Amino acid sequence: MASSHRSEMIVRQDSPANLEFPFETLSDRLTPPGQFYVRSHFPVPELSAADWRLDISGLTRQPLSLTLADLHAMVSHTVTVTLECAGNNRSFLTPKVDGVAWDLGAVSTAEWTGVPLSAVLERAGLQAGVQEVVLCGADRGCLYEPVKTPGIIAYERSVPLQKARSDVLLAYAMNGQPLTAQHGFPLRAIVPGWYGMASVKWLRGIHLTDTPFQGFFQTLDYSYWEQSGPLSPQMTPLSAMQVKAQIARPAAGETVAAGQPYSVTGAAWTGEAEITGVEVSTDGGLTWAEAELTDPPEAHVWRRWQYLWQAPNTPGQVTLLARATDSAGCTQPSEHAPGRGKYMITFPLPVTVLLE
Amino acid sequence: MASSHRSEMIVRQDSPANLEFPFETLSDRLTPPGQFYVRSHFPVPELSAADWRLDISGLTRQPLSLTLADLHAMVSHTVTVTLECAGNNRSFLTPKVDGVAWDLGAVSTAEWTGVPLSAVLERAGLQAGVQEVVLCGADRGCLYEPVKTPGIIAYERSVPLQKARSDVLLAYAMNGQPLTAQHGFPLRAIVPGWYGMASVKWLRGIHLTDTPFQGFFQTLDYSYWEQSGPLSPQMTPLSAMQVKAQIARPAAGETVAAGQPYSVTGAAWTGEAEITGVEVSTDGGLTWAEAELTDPPEAHVWRRWQYLWQAPNTPGQVTLLARATDSAGCTQPSEHAPGRGKYMITFPLPVTVLLE
C-alpha cells in the first residue's frame, strides 16, 4: 500500500521510514488509508504469517505460544483510536533538539480490529505479583545518536497491568484490512490514550514482570523528568497523551482574504479523558473565542472542530492559536517545561497567515 | 585538614574536587587521614552544625527532624569500611570514555562512627509498603556534560529497605574525627559493600518511598545495562562492588632489579562477600600464582596481600597482573562488558615494569 500513498506523506526520514500525515489536509475523522503517520526505529522486520508466533512469557501460569490463526479464532473487537507520537510538534521547539523533526502530522486516527490483551492474559494465567506487561517488538538494531544503545536491542515497552487489562488491543487489522508491513504486520499493540511509543508494532512477545521494566525505550528514550514531592526530578516513562488542539487550516504561511469569513478547522485530543472545549485566538493569544466541536465525544478519538473567523480588513500578518480543555480539567501550558525535553510538546502552536 | 595533605593526593579535577589516593603508597589498612579519595559532583555545601537538620520524610509514621545533638545522643557504632568509586580504573578503558579519569586510587578505607540508619528508621516508624530509602544530599547544581541535568538538582541515591535496615550507617566521624567538609560534614551515609555513589555525603534528608527512585544519579548516571531473561538489557542502578585486586607495588613504569626477589603488594576487595584468594601473574597472564593475604578477612574491608616474586635475570619489560576471588565464587572477568559502560571496571589491570 505504501507506494501508492507515500507520495502524499511528508518524509521526515527515509530509512527507517518516518512519515508524517499532512495535517493541513485533515478532512475525515479517520485518517485516509496510507496517510496514517509512520514511526520506525529500525528496519521493518520480515515476518511471515505462517511462521510467526506470539510468545507469552514471564510470570504466567503456563507459557503460551499463539499463532495468527489462534488469535483470529478469538472474539474480535474493533475500536477507533487516535495515536500521537510523543515527539509530535518537535519542530516548534527552540533551541532545536535531537530526534525526528515532526511538524503537525505525527498524529492520526484509525479503526483497529483485534483481540483484547486481557483475553490473552486470561488464557495464559497470571502468577501473583505481576506489575507490568512488556510488549516486545520483533524490530531490533543499534542506535548511535543521540544516545547509544547497549549493542543490538529490540523495541520493547511496558504498560502497567491495570492498563493492560483495561483496554489494550492486540490488533491484526487497521481500517478493516490486515496490518501493512509499516504498521506492524502481523500484530501490533494499540494502547488507547497513550502516546504511540506504547503501541508496539511487529509484536513477537508479551512478558509479565513483577518489577518496573527499564529497557532503553523506557528510560533513555521516551521518558521525561517529573518533579513531585521533596525530591529532585525523576526519570518517568511517557504514558498518557496530554490535551492538545491543532489547527489544520489555515496552514502556516497561507494567504487568507482580508475582510472575508474563513472557517478555521482542526482537531483536538487528550489521553484518558474527553475533549470538552477548544478555543481559538486570532490575535496571537490576546483574546480567545470558543470553537464548535463537530465530532461527538468518543474516548481515545480526536474531535474535529471549526471556528468561523471574520478576517479583518487590514492586510498583514496574523497569528492564530488554538487550545483545548478536557473533562479532567486539563488545558495546555503556555510554555514547554524543560523537564519534558523533546517530548510532550503541548503549548499552543502559532499559525501565522498573510491577510491580503 | 585538606590543605596539609592535599598535595599528597592526585588531583583529577580541581573544582569540584576529585582527588585520588596515590595507591602505590598503600601501606596501612586504613588510608592515611587526608588521603582518602574525594569524589564530588557539585561544590561543597556550606552547612553549620547548629542550623543543620536531618529530615525524615515520605512514608513515615511521623515526620522527624533530627539535630546533630540528637544523633550524638543515640547509641553510636564504629565500623571499618572500604569505599570504591564505581568509576575507579576508568583510565584503563579504551576507547576513552566520559567522566573523571580515575587511575588506581578511587578506593580507600576508613573507620566510620555514627548511628545505624535502622535506628533512625525505627524512631520515625515506617508505613506499610516502603520499598526504598532515598538518601538526600545537600549538594546541588547543574551538569551539562556528558549529559544534562533537568535544571538544578540535588545529589540523591536510594537503597532498598532491606539494605537500609541491615548495615547502613549515618556517620558523623571518620577515623575518630568529625567529618571534614570534603567528606560530608556534618553527616554522610556509609553503605558497606556498595560503590561509593550510595554513601551520600552532606545528608540533609531521608525519604521513604514505595516505588523505585528514578533520580538523575540513579538513572542517567551511576547505572549500567543488565541483561537477564528474554528481554533486551535494562537500565540498572549500580549497587554492590565487584570483586577486584589491585597491585600497589611495583607501580607501572617502575624499575625492578633483574634476578632479585621483589615483594609485590596490593589489596583486594569485593561487595557483600569475603575475599578468599588473590593470584598474581608475572608473565602477562599466561600463568598465575597464589599470593598471601596479609589481613584477616573482615566484611566490607579490603585485604592487603603480598607475593614474593623472583624477578627473572633477563632485562626488559614485564607485565604483572593480579586477580581476586571471593567467598561467593566470583572472580574478575578477562574483559570489560560493554553494558557496564564507564563503570565497574574489573578486568585485571596490567602493570608493566622495567627489569634492569
XYZ file of C-alpha atoms in Angstrom:
712
model
C 0.000 0.000 0.000
C 2.734 2.393 0.921
C 3.896 3.034 -2.634
C 0.562 4.422 -3.863
C 0.117 6.790 -0.919
C 3.603 7.530 0.301
C 3.951 10.434 -2.110
C 1.139 12.165 -0.234
C 3.032 11.947 3.043
C 5.796 14.152 4.375
C 9.024 12.146 4.525
C 10.986 13.070 7.665
C 13.364 10.129 7.366
C 13.627 7.650 4.545
C 15.226 4.675 6.258
C 13.942 3.660 8.695
C 10.692 5.216 7.472
C 9.408 8.184 9.455
C 6.468 9.654 7.588
C 4.089 12.390 8.552
C 0.408 12.846 7.791
C -0.033 16.221 6.018
C -2.210 17.618 8.786
C -3.482 20.551 6.734
C -5.402 18.009 4.589
C -7.421 16.851 7.617
C -10.989 16.190 6.500
C -12.379 12.839 7.635
C -12.410 11.539 11.182
C -10.351 8.532 10.075
C -7.011 9.348 8.522
C -7.086 8.175 4.883
C -5.516 4.729 4.325
C -1.843 5.131 3.549
C -1.635 8.521 5.256
C -1.522 7.360 8.876
C 1.826 8.585 10.228
C 4.675 6.070 10.370
C 7.240 5.984 13.195
C 10.039 3.409 12.900
C 13.189 2.940 14.953
C 14.696 0.063 12.976
C 14.124 -1.528 9.558
C 10.773 -3.294 9.145
C 11.261 -6.907 10.322
C 10.339 -9.507 7.705
C 7.727 -11.713 9.313
C 5.712 -14.456 7.631
C 2.188 -15.078 8.881
C 2.806 -18.850 8.811
C 5.967 -18.884 10.958
C 5.065 -16.022 13.257
C 4.197 -16.732 16.900
C 3.215 -14.569 19.851
C 5.014 -15.893 22.946
C 3.573 -15.060 26.353
C 6.325 -15.494 28.943
C 7.453 -14.432 32.402
C 5.074 -14.686 35.349
C 2.359 -16.714 33.591
C 0.695 -19.818 34.968
C 1.632 -21.505 31.707
C 3.812 -20.224 28.901
C 1.753 -19.721 25.766
C 2.633 -19.503 22.088
C -0.151 -18.329 19.796
C -0.380 -18.423 16.014
C -2.145 -15.790 13.965
C -4.925 -18.350 13.405
C -5.261 -18.759 17.195
C -5.783 -15.010 17.510
C -8.232 -14.859 14.611
C -10.252 -17.617 16.301
C -10.734 -15.488 19.435
C -13.570 -12.954 19.821
C -12.577 -9.809 17.936
C -13.066 -6.204 18.977
C -12.961 -3.081 16.822
C -12.133 0.342 18.253
C -11.352 3.738 16.819
C -8.204 5.188 18.340
C -6.126 8.321 17.727
C -2.395 7.799 18.102
C 0.072 10.644 18.501
C 3.835 10.325 18.567
C 5.257 11.759 21.808
C 7.582 13.873 19.647
C 4.825 15.426 17.508
C 5.384 19.218 17.014
C 9.078 18.861 17.849
C 9.975 21.264 15.023
C 8.367 24.050 17.092
C 10.941 23.770 19.896
C 13.721 26.315 20.232
C 16.567 25.669 20.611
C 16.405 22.688 18.279
C 16.530 19.256 19.916
C 17.557 15.769 18.803
C 15.111 13.411 17.164
C 12.820 13.326 14.136
C 11.689 16.911 13.400
C 7.943 16.286 13.383
C 5.718 19.192 12.374
C 1.931 18.756 12.896
C 1.335 15.341 11.391
C 2.696 12.698 13.787
C -0.906 12.107 14.812
C -3.579 10.047 13.053
C -6.771 8.112 13.672
C -7.757 4.617 12.542
C -10.148 1.804 13.284
C -8.328 -1.164 14.779
C -9.517 -4.756 14.973
C -8.034 -7.498 17.091
C -8.126 -9.307 20.405
C -8.110 -7.600 23.804
C -4.803 -8.134 25.585
C -6.890 -9.047 28.661
C -8.243 -12.130 26.851
C -4.729 -13.332 26.038
C -3.575 -12.691 29.610
C -6.540 -14.649 30.929
C -5.654 -17.571 28.675
C -2.050 -17.625 29.920
C -2.994 -17.060 33.557
C -1.076 -14.703 35.818
C 1.106 -15.576 38.758
C 0.800 -13.402 41.866
C 2.720 -10.144 41.873
C 2.571 -9.172 38.191
C 3.066 -5.405 37.932
C 3.809 -4.756 34.296
C 3.249 -6.237 30.867
C 6.171 -5.794 28.485
C 5.219 -5.546 24.816
C 8.105 -6.946 22.736
C 8.543 -5.973 19.102
C 10.451 -8.011 16.525
C 12.203 -4.869 15.275
C 15.759 -4.570 16.526
C 19.072 -2.873 15.865
C 21.718 -0.481 17.143
C 21.349 3.265 17.623
C 24.292 5.648 17.963
C 22.738 9.121 18.006
C 21.780 10.967 20.135
C 22.422 8.147 22.610
C 23.980 4.760 22.072
C 22.085 1.549 22.645
C 23.779 -1.254 24.626
C 24.536 -3.293 21.487
C 21.687 -4.664 19.382
C 18.386 -4.268 21.192
C 14.743 -4.895 20.410
C 11.941 -2.369 20.611
C 10.226 -3.094 23.929
C 7.836 -1.051 26.104
C 5.759 -1.899 29.123
C 2.319 -0.915 30.366
C 1.106 -1.339 33.958
C -1.027 -4.447 34.479
C -4.124 -2.332 35.158
C -3.875 -0.572 31.791
C -3.006 -3.828 30.026
C -6.184 -5.398 31.362
C -8.483 -2.440 30.781
C -8.348 -1.560 27.084
C -5.131 -2.566 25.300
C -5.864 -4.258 21.977
C -3.682 -6.701 20.049
C -4.624 -5.543 16.559
C -4.232 -7.510 13.345
C -6.321 -5.168 11.185
C -6.436 -1.437 10.516
C -9.467 0.124 8.865
C -10.762 -3.362 8.013
C -7.594 -4.519 6.243
C -4.737 -6.678 7.542
C -1.971 -4.517 9.005
C 0.546 -3.359 6.442
C 4.249 -4.050 6.991
C 4.890 -0.445 8.059
C 2.118 -0.515 10.619
C 3.223 -3.698 12.348
C 2.180 -6.792 10.374
C 1.082 -9.276 11.557
C 0.219 -7.917 15.031
C 0.642 -4.691 16.963
C -0.481 -3.298 20.264
C -2.927 -0.418 20.424
C -2.712 1.358 23.786
C -5.641 3.823 23.700
C -4.986 7.274 25.118
C -1.222 6.787 25.341
C 1.471 8.221 23.147
C 2.270 5.994 20.182
C 5.513 4.581 21.612
C 3.437 2.194 23.750
C 1.551 0.777 20.761
C 4.379 -1.615 19.891
C 4.395 -2.882 16.299
C 5.527 -6.288 14.989
C 4.685 -7.896 18.325
C 6.524 -11.142 18.971
C 6.166 -11.409 22.727
C 4.255 -10.435 25.851
C 6.388 -10.682 29.004
C 4.957 -10.391 32.526
C 7.162 -8.925 35.262
C 6.946 -8.032 38.938
C 9.288 -5.040 38.648
C 9.137 -1.904 36.509
C 10.623 -2.537 33.072
C 13.750 -0.437 32.474
C 14.621 -1.056 28.816
C 16.250 1.527 26.547
C 12.975 2.844 25.076
C 11.509 3.167 28.570
C 14.442 5.092 30.092
C 16.972 6.800 27.832
C 14.304 7.227 25.198
C 10.606 8.070 25.648
C 10.943 9.345 29.198
C 10.815 12.759 30.839
C 11.753 14.327 34.178
C 8.861 14.539 36.585
C 9.098 16.593 39.753
C 6.939 15.500 42.638
C 7.372 15.797 46.369
C 10.590 16.933 48.021
C 12.968 15.009 45.734
C 14.698 16.178 42.574
C 13.001 15.273 39.266
C 12.745 11.590 38.445
C 13.016 9.820 35.107
C 9.482 8.791 34.218
C 8.306 6.800 31.204
C 5.938 8.747 28.971
C 2.400 7.423 29.123
C -0.938 9.184 28.510
C -1.256 11.793 25.766
C -1.632 15.344 27.032
C -4.504 17.555 25.940
C -3.858 19.394 22.653
C -5.617 21.229 19.812
C -4.062 21.718 16.404
C -5.109 23.991 13.562
C -5.312 22.212 10.200
C -6.483 25.151 8.132
C -5.342 27.737 7.534
C -1.877 26.286 7.237
C 1.133 28.332 8.311
C 2.051 30.789 5.560
C -1.324 30.505 3.834
C -2.853 33.630 2.275
C -6.291 34.500 3.628
C -8.684 37.012 2.058
C -8.869 40.159 4.219
C -12.369 41.120 5.316
C -13.834 37.713 4.408
C -15.143 34.879 6.622
C -12.773 31.922 6.954
C -13.589 28.546 8.532
C -10.668 27.709 10.807
C -10.616 23.922 11.295
C -8.619 21.414 13.239
C -8.726 18.556 15.705
C -8.197 18.181 19.436
C -7.375 15.118 21.546
C -6.292 14.052 25.002
C -5.306 10.903 26.918
C -7.681 9.226 29.332
C -10.333 11.986 29.358
C -12.634 13.652 26.818
C -12.158 16.910 24.949
C -14.721 19.364 26.289
C -13.768 22.585 24.569
C -11.488 24.258 22.045
C -10.694 27.961 21.946
C -9.162 29.905 19.095
C -7.199 33.118 19.204
C -6.791 35.185 16.056
C -4.742 37.929 17.694
C -1.715 35.986 18.818
C -3.174 34.940 22.163
C -4.638 38.211 23.499
C -8.250 37.041 23.268
C -9.818 33.621 22.826
C -13.151 32.526 21.356
C -14.948 29.201 21.666
C -14.815 26.896 18.638
C -17.524 24.403 17.706
C -16.792 20.718 18.203
C -18.040 18.962 15.062
C -17.478 15.371 16.240
C -19.320 13.773 19.148
C -17.135 12.880 22.140
C -15.653 9.383 21.955
C -12.991 8.048 24.291
C -9.500 7.967 22.747
C -10.570 9.607 19.479
C -9.821 13.142 18.403
C -12.675 15.613 17.961
C -12.612 17.826 14.918
C -13.625 21.422 15.462
C -14.273 24.616 13.481
C -14.361 28.314 14.155
C -15.816 30.868 11.796
C -13.340 33.685 11.653
C -14.206 37.072 10.237
C -10.786 38.012 8.910
C -10.021 41.727 9.488
C -9.915 44.220 6.657
C -6.356 45.298 7.290
C -3.799 43.371 5.216
C -0.755 41.977 7.048
C 0.355 39.059 9.169
C -1.929 37.457 11.750
C -1.059 34.658 14.165
C -3.720 32.111 15.043
C -3.601 29.795 18.040
C -5.837 27.021 19.360
C -6.041 25.385 22.769
C -8.159 22.614 24.161
C -9.571 21.646 27.556
C -10.587 18.156 28.635
C -13.067 16.619 31.065
C -10.272 16.166 33.631
C -9.939 19.960 33.694
C -6.561 19.914 31.953
C -5.611 22.532 29.417
C -2.468 23.414 27.509
C 0.503 25.121 29.171
C 1.699 28.401 27.695
C 5.324 27.198 27.607
C 7.303 23.995 27.197
C 8.500 22.715 30.596
C 12.238 21.900 30.335
C 11.752 18.533 32.080
C 9.712 17.356 29.110
C 12.798 17.521 26.906
C 11.991 16.597 23.313
C 8.567 15.145 24.145
C 5.029 16.208 25.121
C 5.137 19.485 23.230
C 1.716 20.915 24.026
C 1.958 24.677 24.176
C -0.401 26.323 21.617
C 1.347 26.291 18.232
C 1.415 29.582 16.321
C -0.027 29.545 12.783
C 0.936 32.754 11.031
C -1.017 33.662 7.887
C -0.993 36.564 5.455
C -4.103 38.673 5.015
C -4.428 40.082 1.507
C 42.921 19.109 57.138
C 42.697 19.140 53.376
C 45.398 21.748 52.846
C 48.142 19.853 54.638
C 47.508 16.579 52.823
C 46.046 17.534 49.505
C 49.475 17.860 47.929
C 49.951 14.135 48.530
C 46.856 13.302 46.510
C 46.437 13.076 42.758
C 44.183 15.918 41.593
C 41.880 14.682 38.827
C 39.646 17.726 38.957
C 40.123 20.868 40.960
C 36.607 22.203 41.255
C 34.545 20.378 42.287
C 37.304 18.430 43.996
C 38.009 14.967 42.637
C 41.131 13.660 44.343
C 42.749 10.280 44.176
C 44.636 8.313 46.811
C 48.141 7.528 45.419
C 47.553 3.788 45.523
C 51.234 2.898 45.105
C 51.807 4.312 48.624
C 49.428 1.733 50.149
C 50.877 0.596 53.464
C 48.367 0.652 56.340
C 44.975 -0.969 56.351
C 43.363 2.426 56.966
C 44.059 5.052 54.339
C 46.063 7.876 55.982
C 43.918 10.844 57.087
C 43.701 13.365 54.282
C 44.467 10.783 51.604
C 41.047 9.117 51.425
C 39.830 9.670 47.847
C 37.385 12.540 47.274
C 34.525 12.356 44.762
C 32.379 15.480 44.364
C 29.675 16.324 41.847
C 28.964 19.871 42.992
C 30.683 22.453 45.210
C 30.866 21.540 48.905
C 27.658 22.851 50.545
C 28.274 25.185 53.453
C 26.472 23.671 56.410
C 26.602 24.828 60.005
C 26.292 22.225 62.747
C 23.884 24.470 64.652
C 21.374 25.051 61.846
C 21.661 21.659 60.190
C 18.769 19.177 60.423
C 18.196 15.668 59.120
C 14.602 15.454 57.888
C 12.982 12.031 57.644
C 10.021 12.287 55.268
C 7.798 10.279 52.952
C 6.129 7.094 54.199
C 6.958 7.540 57.888
C 4.522 7.166 60.751
C 5.639 10.602 61.874
C 7.877 13.095 60.125
C 11.091 13.560 62.054
C 13.697 16.299 62.131
C 16.894 15.488 63.991
C 19.702 17.791 65.096
C 23.317 16.725 65.222
C 22.967 16.630 69.020
C 20.009 14.230 68.655
C 22.207 11.898 66.618
C 25.150 12.179 69.007
C 22.775 11.219 71.836
C 21.888 7.919 70.134
C 23.959 4.734 70.563
C 26.996 5.012 68.298
C 28.562 2.307 66.167
C 32.031 2.216 64.622
C 32.816 0.144 61.525
C 35.735 -0.112 59.142
C 34.586 0.122 55.540
C 36.373 0.262 52.181
C 34.707 2.535 49.646
C 35.456 2.413 45.927
C 34.157 4.805 43.319
C 32.219 2.928 40.613
C 34.449 4.675 38.045
C 37.759 3.606 39.625
C 40.272 2.415 36.955
C 38.412 4.304 34.226
C 41.720 5.466 32.713
C 42.346 1.834 31.682
C 39.363 1.772 29.292
C 39.902 2.014 25.537
C 38.400 3.801 23.752
C 38.337 6.613 26.273
C 35.010 7.320 27.955
C 33.424 10.338 29.646
C 33.884 11.014 33.317
C 36.716 11.592 35.772
C 39.777 9.632 34.545
C 40.470 7.669 37.740
C 43.611 5.563 37.786
C 44.033 3.163 40.764
C 43.223 5.385 43.703
C 39.474 5.985 43.788
C 39.365 3.439 46.602
C 40.164 3.929 50.293
C 39.431 2.525 53.732
C 38.424 4.330 56.920
C 36.832 3.766 60.288
C 33.400 5.372 60.452
C 31.395 6.270 63.540
C 27.742 7.161 63.656
C 24.212 5.903 64.102
C 22.727 2.929 62.235
C 20.142 4.068 59.687
C 17.897 1.317 61.091
C 17.752 3.130 64.460
C 16.622 6.360 62.799
C 14.041 4.496 60.691
C 12.710 2.827 63.818
C 12.346 6.170 65.529
C 10.368 7.621 62.607
C 8.302 4.465 62.105
C 7.517 3.062 58.667
C 4.179 2.971 56.908
C 3.293 -0.230 55.051
C 4.740 -0.665 51.570
C 8.090 1.113 51.940
C 10.445 -0.249 49.259
C 13.316 2.188 49.157
C 15.106 4.722 51.302
C 16.316 7.777 49.409
C 19.456 9.392 50.826
C 19.320 13.119 50.040
C 22.491 15.210 49.921
C 22.616 18.965 50.394
C 24.976 19.297 47.410
C 23.219 20.537 44.295
C 23.798 22.139 40.926
C 23.580 21.783 37.153
C 25.606 19.426 34.966
C 25.959 19.847 31.216
C 28.470 17.186 30.167
C 28.299 14.362 29.237
C 24.575 14.559 29.952
C 22.469 17.475 31.038
C 20.623 17.544 34.338
C 16.983 18.682 34.379
C 17.841 22.094 35.834
C 19.372 22.378 39.285
C 19.201 19.046 41.070
C 20.429 17.626 44.352
C 22.613 14.564 44.791
C 20.194 11.783 45.751
C 20.515 7.986 45.736
C 18.338 5.227 47.111
C 18.988 1.881 48.757
C 16.417 -0.896 49.079
C 14.748 -1.023 52.506
C 16.405 -4.340 53.308
C 19.893 -2.937 52.805
C 18.971 0.281 54.630
C 17.925 -1.740 57.654
C 20.815 -4.175 57.638
C 24.048 -2.207 57.845
C 23.846 1.347 56.511
C 25.476 3.821 58.891
C 24.801 7.532 59.253
C 28.344 8.622 60.041
C 29.435 11.835 61.731
C 33.041 10.800 62.308
C 35.853 9.346 60.197
C 38.883 7.806 61.875
C 37.755 9.238 65.187
C 37.468 12.839 63.993
C 34.375 14.798 62.918
C 33.824 14.518 59.177
C 35.725 17.096 57.162
C 33.845 19.313 54.717
C 35.065 17.284 51.734
C 33.912 14.020 53.251
C 30.379 15.140 54.025
C 30.241 17.246 57.204
C 28.171 17.042 59.298
C 26.669 13.660 58.277
C 27.094 11.147 55.483
C 25.805 7.704 54.691
C 28.130 4.721 54.652
C 26.676 1.871 52.601
C 29.063 -1.038 53.240
C 29.915 -3.217 50.246
C 28.404 -0.832 47.725
C 30.146 1.503 45.322
C 30.747 4.920 46.824
C 27.917 6.680 44.968
C 25.478 5.220 47.509
C 27.360 6.662 50.505
C 25.744 10.075 50.107
C 27.627 12.968 51.721
C 26.206 16.131 53.328
C 22.981 14.297 54.190
C 20.010 16.570 54.720
C 17.161 14.113 54.276
C 15.979 10.523 54.348
C 12.898 9.947 52.197
C 10.873 6.728 52.240
C 9.118 5.628 49.041
C 7.006 2.745 47.796
C 8.367 2.908 44.248
C 11.904 2.633 42.896
C 13.646 6.010 42.980
C 14.481 7.254 39.489
C 16.579 10.377 40.073
C 19.365 11.556 37.779
C 22.184 9.859 39.725
C 20.212 6.610 39.797
C 19.417 6.505 36.059
C 21.407 8.633 33.619
C 24.399 8.459 35.936
C 25.614 5.521 38.061
C 23.660 2.877 36.180
C 24.568 0.098 33.746
C 22.774 -2.181 31.293
C 21.929 -5.561 32.731
C 20.753 -8.380 30.520
C 18.565 -11.001 32.142
C 15.859 -13.235 30.763
C 14.373 -12.865 27.281
C 14.253 -9.050 27.267
C 16.828 -6.566 25.978
C 19.211 -5.088 28.566
C 17.654 -2.940 31.279
C 18.980 0.180 32.965
C 20.025 -0.904 36.447
C 21.381 1.247 39.277
C 24.896 0.286 40.324
C 24.969 -1.323 43.746
C 27.455 -3.828 45.263
C 31.162 -3.541 44.496
C 32.502 -6.279 42.268
C 35.485 -8.406 43.278
C 38.841 -6.827 42.403
C 42.560 -6.984 43.218
C 44.939 -4.122 42.546
C 48.738 -4.051 42.576
C 50.188 -1.186 44.632
C 53.861 -2.033 44.159
C 55.570 -2.215 41.802
C 53.908 0.804 40.210
C 53.520 0.964 36.434
C 56.804 2.074 34.866
C 58.847 1.239 37.967
C 62.330 -0.202 37.513
C 62.855 -3.556 39.223
C 66.226 -5.234 39.803
C 66.618 -8.228 37.461
C 67.378 -11.511 39.204
C 66.364 -10.181 42.645
C 63.381 -11.016 44.850
C 60.633 -8.374 44.872
C 57.660 -8.222 47.203
C 54.619 -7.493 45.028
C 51.925 -5.948 47.235
C 48.370 -4.755 46.869
C 44.837 -5.001 48.168
C 41.699 -6.845 47.130
C 38.051 -6.202 47.959
C 34.542 -7.210 46.995
C 30.918 -6.294 47.796
C 28.776 -8.454 50.037
C 31.188 -11.419 50.292
C 34.743 -12.012 51.540
C 37.989 -12.115 49.582
C 39.217 -15.703 49.645
C 42.197 -15.579 47.313
C 44.437 -13.419 45.162
C 46.558 -14.660 42.272
C 49.407 -12.866 40.590
C 50.749 -13.293 37.072
C 54.237 -12.074 36.230
C 54.113 -13.176 32.590
C 51.235 -11.094 31.285
C 48.537 -13.598 32.253
C 49.960 -16.908 30.988
C 50.454 -18.388 34.445
C 49.126 -17.414 37.862
C 50.490 -17.988 41.376
C 48.734 -17.664 44.710
C 49.509 -14.536 46.779
C 49.452 -14.413 50.566
C 46.625 -12.492 52.230
C 48.215 -10.420 54.980
C 44.986 -9.078 56.540
C 42.398 -11.269 58.223
C 39.030 -11.396 56.456
C 36.601 -8.704 57.587
C 33.306 -7.922 55.928
C 33.397 -4.785 53.743
C 37.119 -4.140 54.255
C 39.867 -4.733 51.735
C 42.503 -7.362 52.420
C 46.089 -6.481 51.699
C 48.173 -9.185 50.066
C 51.793 -9.868 49.005
C 53.577 -12.126 46.603
C 57.300 -12.751 46.665
C 58.408 -12.505 43.077
C 61.783 -13.792 41.945
C 62.372 -11.326 39.121
C 63.999 -13.008 36.093
C 67.612 -12.366 35.104
C 66.809 -11.127 31.622
C 66.409 -7.335 31.407
C 63.374 -5.958 29.592
C 59.691 -5.234 30.109
C 57.453 -7.480 32.195
C 53.690 -7.129 32.730
C 52.213 -8.075 36.102
C 48.549 -8.769 36.767
C 46.513 -9.624 39.850
C 43.043 -11.100 40.227
C 40.907 -11.935 43.219
C 38.216 -14.475 44.077
C 35.578 -14.099 46.768
C 33.532 -16.382 49.005
C 30.567 -16.090 46.634
C 32.733 -17.773 43.982
C 33.050 -14.605 41.918
C 36.269 -13.692 40.167
C 37.308 -10.996 37.724
C 36.278 -11.071 34.055
C 39.039 -11.015 31.426
C 37.339 -8.179 29.521
C 35.104 -5.167 30.169
C 31.488 -5.969 29.276
C 30.111 -3.130 27.073
C 26.903 -2.919 29.134
C 28.974 -1.697 32.093
C 29.828 1.480 30.204
C 32.140 3.705 32.207
C 31.609 1.816 35.489
C 32.539 -1.466 37.213
C 35.929 -1.784 35.535
C 37.175 -5.062 36.999
C 39.307 -6.828 34.406
C 42.874 -7.418 35.733
C 44.859 -4.223 35.233
C 48.266 -4.534 33.572
C 51.270 -3.158 35.488
C 54.261 -3.011 33.174
C 57.702 -2.652 34.806
C 61.263 -2.490 33.539
C 63.772 -5.137 34.639
C 67.303 -3.787 34.825
